[in-house]
PDB file of C-alpha atoms in Angstrom:
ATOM      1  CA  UNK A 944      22.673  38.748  43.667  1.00  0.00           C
ATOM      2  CA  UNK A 945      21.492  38.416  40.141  1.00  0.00           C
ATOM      3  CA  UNK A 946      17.812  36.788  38.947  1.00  0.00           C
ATOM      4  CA  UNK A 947      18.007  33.810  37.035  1.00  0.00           C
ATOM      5  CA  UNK A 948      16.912  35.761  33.684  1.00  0.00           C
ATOM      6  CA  UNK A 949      19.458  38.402  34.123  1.00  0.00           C
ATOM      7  CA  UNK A 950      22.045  38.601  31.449  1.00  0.00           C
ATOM      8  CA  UNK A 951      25.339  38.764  32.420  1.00  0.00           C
ATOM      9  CA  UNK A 952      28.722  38.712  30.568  1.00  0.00           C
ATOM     10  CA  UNK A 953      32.151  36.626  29.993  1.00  0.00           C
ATOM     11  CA  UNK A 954      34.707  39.083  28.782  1.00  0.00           C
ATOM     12  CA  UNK A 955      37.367  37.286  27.348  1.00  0.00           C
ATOM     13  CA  UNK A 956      40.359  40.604  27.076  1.00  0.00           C
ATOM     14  CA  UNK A 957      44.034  40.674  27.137  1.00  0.00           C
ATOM     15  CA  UNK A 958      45.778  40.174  30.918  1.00  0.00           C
ATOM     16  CA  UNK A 959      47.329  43.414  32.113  1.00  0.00           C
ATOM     17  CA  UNK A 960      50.931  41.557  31.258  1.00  0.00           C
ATOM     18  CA  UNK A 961      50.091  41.099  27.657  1.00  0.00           C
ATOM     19  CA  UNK A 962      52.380  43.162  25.576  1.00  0.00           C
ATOM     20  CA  UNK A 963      48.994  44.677  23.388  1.00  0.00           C
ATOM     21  CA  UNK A 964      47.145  45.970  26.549  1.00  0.00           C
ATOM     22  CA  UNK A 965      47.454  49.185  28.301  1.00  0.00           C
ATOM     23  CA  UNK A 966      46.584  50.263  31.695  1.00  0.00           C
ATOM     24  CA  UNK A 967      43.638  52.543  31.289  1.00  0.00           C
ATOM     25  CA  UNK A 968      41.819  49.453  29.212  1.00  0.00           C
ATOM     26  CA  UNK A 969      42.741  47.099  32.124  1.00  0.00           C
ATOM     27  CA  UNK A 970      41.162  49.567  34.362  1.00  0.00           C
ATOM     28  CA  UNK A 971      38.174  50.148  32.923  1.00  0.00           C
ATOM     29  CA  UNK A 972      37.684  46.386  32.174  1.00  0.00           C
ATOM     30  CA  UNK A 973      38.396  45.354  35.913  1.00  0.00           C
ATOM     31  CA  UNK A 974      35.733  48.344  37.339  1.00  0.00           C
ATOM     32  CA  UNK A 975      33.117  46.311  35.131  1.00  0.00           C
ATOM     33  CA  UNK A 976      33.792  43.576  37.857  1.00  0.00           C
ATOM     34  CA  UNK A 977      33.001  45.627  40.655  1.00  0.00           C
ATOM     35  CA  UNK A 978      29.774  46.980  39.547  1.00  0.00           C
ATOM     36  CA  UNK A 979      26.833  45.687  41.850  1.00  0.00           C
ATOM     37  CA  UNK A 980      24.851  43.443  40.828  1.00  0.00           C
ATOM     38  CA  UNK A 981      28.073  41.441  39.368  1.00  0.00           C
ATOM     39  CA  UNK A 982      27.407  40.763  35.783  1.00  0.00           C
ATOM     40  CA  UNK A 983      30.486  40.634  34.388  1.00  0.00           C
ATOM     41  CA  UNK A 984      33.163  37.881  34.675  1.00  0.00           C
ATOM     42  CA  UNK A 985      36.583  38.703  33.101  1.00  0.00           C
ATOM     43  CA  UNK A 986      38.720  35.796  32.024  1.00  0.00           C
ATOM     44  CA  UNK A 987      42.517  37.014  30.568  1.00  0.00           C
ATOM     45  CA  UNK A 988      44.587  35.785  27.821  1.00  0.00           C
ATOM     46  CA  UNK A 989      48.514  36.246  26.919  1.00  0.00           C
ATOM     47  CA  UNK A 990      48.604  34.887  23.759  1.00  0.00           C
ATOM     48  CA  UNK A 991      45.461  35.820  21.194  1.00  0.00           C
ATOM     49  CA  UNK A 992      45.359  31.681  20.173  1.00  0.00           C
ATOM     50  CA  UNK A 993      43.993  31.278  23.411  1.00  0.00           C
ATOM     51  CA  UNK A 994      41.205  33.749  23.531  1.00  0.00           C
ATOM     52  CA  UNK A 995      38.556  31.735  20.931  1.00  0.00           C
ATOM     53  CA  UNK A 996      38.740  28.145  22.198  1.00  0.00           C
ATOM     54  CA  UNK A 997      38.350  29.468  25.536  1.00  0.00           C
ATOM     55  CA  UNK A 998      35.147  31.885  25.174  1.00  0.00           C
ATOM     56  CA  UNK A 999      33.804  28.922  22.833  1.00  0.00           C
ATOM     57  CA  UNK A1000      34.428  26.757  25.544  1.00  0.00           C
ATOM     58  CA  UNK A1001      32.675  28.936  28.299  1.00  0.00           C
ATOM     59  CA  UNK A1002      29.679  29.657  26.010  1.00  0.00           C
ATOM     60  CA  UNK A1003      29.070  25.617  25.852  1.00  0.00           C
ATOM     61  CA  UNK A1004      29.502  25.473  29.551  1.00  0.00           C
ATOM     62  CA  UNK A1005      27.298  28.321  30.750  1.00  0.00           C
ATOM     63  CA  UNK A1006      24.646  27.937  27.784  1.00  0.00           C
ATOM     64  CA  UNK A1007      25.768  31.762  26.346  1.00  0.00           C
ATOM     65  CA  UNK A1008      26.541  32.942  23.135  1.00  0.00           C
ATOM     66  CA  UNK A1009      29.764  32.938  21.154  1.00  0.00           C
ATOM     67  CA  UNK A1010      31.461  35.932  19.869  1.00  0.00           C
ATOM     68  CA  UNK A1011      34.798  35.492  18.036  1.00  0.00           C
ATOM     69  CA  UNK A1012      37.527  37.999  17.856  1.00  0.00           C
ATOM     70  CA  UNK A1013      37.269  37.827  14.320  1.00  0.00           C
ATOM     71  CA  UNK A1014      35.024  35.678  11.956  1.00  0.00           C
ATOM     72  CA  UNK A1015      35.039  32.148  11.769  1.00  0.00           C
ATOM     73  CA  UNK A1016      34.558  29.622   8.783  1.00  0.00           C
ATOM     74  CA  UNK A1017      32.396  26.993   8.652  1.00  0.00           C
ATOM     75  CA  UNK A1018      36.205  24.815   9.213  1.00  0.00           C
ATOM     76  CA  UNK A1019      37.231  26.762  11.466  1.00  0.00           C
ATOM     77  CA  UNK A1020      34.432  26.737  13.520  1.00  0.00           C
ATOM     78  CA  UNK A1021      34.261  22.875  13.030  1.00  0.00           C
ATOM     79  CA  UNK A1022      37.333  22.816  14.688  1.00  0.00           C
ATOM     80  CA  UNK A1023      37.057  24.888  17.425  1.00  0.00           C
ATOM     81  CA  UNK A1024      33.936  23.367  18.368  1.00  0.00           C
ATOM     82  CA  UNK A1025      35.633  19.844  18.233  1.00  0.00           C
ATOM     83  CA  UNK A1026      38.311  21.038  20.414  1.00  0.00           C
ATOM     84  CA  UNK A1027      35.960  22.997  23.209  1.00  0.00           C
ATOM     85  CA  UNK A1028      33.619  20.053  23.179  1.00  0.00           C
ATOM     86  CA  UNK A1029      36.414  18.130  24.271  1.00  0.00           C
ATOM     87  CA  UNK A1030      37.563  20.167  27.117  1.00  0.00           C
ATOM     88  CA  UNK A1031      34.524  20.605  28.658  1.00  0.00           C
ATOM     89  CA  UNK A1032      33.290  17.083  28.763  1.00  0.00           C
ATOM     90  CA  UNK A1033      36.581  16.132  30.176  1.00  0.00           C
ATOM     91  CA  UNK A1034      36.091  18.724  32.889  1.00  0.00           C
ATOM     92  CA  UNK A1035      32.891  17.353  33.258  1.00  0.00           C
ATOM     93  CA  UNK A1036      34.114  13.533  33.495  1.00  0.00           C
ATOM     94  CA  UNK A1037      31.295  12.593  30.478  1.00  0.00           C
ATOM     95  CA  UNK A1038      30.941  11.313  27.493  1.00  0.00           C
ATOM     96  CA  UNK A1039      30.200  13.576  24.604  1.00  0.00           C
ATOM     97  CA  UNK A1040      26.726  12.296  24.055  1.00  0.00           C
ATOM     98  CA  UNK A1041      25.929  13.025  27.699  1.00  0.00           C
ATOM     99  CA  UNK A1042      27.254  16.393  27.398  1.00  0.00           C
ATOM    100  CA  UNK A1043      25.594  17.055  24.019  1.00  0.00           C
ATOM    101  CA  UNK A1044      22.124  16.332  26.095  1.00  0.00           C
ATOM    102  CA  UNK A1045      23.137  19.184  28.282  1.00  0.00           C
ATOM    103  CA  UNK A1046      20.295  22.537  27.288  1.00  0.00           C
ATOM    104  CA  UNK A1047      22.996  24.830  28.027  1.00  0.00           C
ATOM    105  CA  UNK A1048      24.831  23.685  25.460  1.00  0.00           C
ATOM    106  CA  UNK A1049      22.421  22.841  23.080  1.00  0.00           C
ATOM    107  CA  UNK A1050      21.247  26.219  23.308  1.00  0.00           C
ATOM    108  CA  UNK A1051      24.626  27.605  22.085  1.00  0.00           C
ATOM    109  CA  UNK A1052      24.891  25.068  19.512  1.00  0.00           C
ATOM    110  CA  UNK A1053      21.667  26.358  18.206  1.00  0.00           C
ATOM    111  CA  UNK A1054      22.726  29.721  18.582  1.00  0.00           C
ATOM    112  CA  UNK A1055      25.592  29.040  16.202  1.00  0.00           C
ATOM    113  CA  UNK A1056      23.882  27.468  13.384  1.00  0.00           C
ATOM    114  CA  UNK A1057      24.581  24.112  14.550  1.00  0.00           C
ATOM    115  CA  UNK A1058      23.289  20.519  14.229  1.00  0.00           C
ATOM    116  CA  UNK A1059      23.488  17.570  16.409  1.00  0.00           C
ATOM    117  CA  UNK A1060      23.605  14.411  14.141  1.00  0.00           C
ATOM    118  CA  UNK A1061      24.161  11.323  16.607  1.00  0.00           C
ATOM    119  CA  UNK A1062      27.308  11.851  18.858  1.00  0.00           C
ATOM    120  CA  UNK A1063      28.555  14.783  16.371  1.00  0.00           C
ATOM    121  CA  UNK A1064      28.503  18.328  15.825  1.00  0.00           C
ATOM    122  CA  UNK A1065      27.766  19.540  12.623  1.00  0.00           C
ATOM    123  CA  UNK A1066      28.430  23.096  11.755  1.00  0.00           C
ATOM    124  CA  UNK A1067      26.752  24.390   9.090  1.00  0.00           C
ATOM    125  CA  UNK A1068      28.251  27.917   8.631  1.00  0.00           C
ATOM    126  CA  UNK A1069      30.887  29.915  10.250  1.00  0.00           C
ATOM    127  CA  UNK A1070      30.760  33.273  12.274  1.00  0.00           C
ATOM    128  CA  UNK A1071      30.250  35.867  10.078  1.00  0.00           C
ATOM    129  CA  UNK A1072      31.043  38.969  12.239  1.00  0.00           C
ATOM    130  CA  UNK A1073      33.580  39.421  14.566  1.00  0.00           C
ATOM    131  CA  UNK A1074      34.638  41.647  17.914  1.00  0.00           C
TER     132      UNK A1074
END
């Protein structure tokens, strides 16, 4: 069980099929799952194109932070955050104004530089670093 102010981690990593990983690294990666208390969530991609909209898209839904696999400007990041906005209020069945009310994902907005101007995100710079 893990306390309510307990980090814990979304590793977004190549799926053990994906022609760039290697079974060592999917080993290690998948013991991270097992350790007690269970912080760490892996999620797997094939193709690299899906690895930023999705971790941009959990860090909206679970109120995290957003960590690119390599960095973002301000356009791309507008675009990506258009997209993952998207998907998760359509998961959610709500409007975009309901789901930019949400503190979870207000907090990552913040986190990323962002503003909130009526029903719209407004990014004002990109991600700088990169994984």
């Amino acid at each position: 069980m893990r306390n309510d102010d307990e980090g814990w981690l979304i590793i977004w990593c190549p799926d053990e099929q994906a022609d760039f990983m290697n079974a060592e690294k999917t080993e290690h990666l998948r013991s991270l799952e097992t350790e007690q208390p269970p912080l760490t969530v892996l999620h797997t991609y094939i193709n690299r194109k899906q690895r930023d909209p999705g971790a941009l898209k959990d860090a909206l839904d679970s109120g995290g932070y957003f960590f690119p696999t390599n960095p973002q400007s301000a356009d791309e990041l507008q675009n990506l955050m258009a997209n993952s906005l998207g998907d998760v209020a359509r998961e959610r069945r709500c409007s975009t104004e309901q789901l930019l009310a949400d503190e979870k994902v207000r907090y990552t907005l913040r986190s990323l530089g962002c503003d909130i101007e009526g029903s719209r995100v407004v990014v004002r710079s990109g991600v700088e670093g990169g994984l």
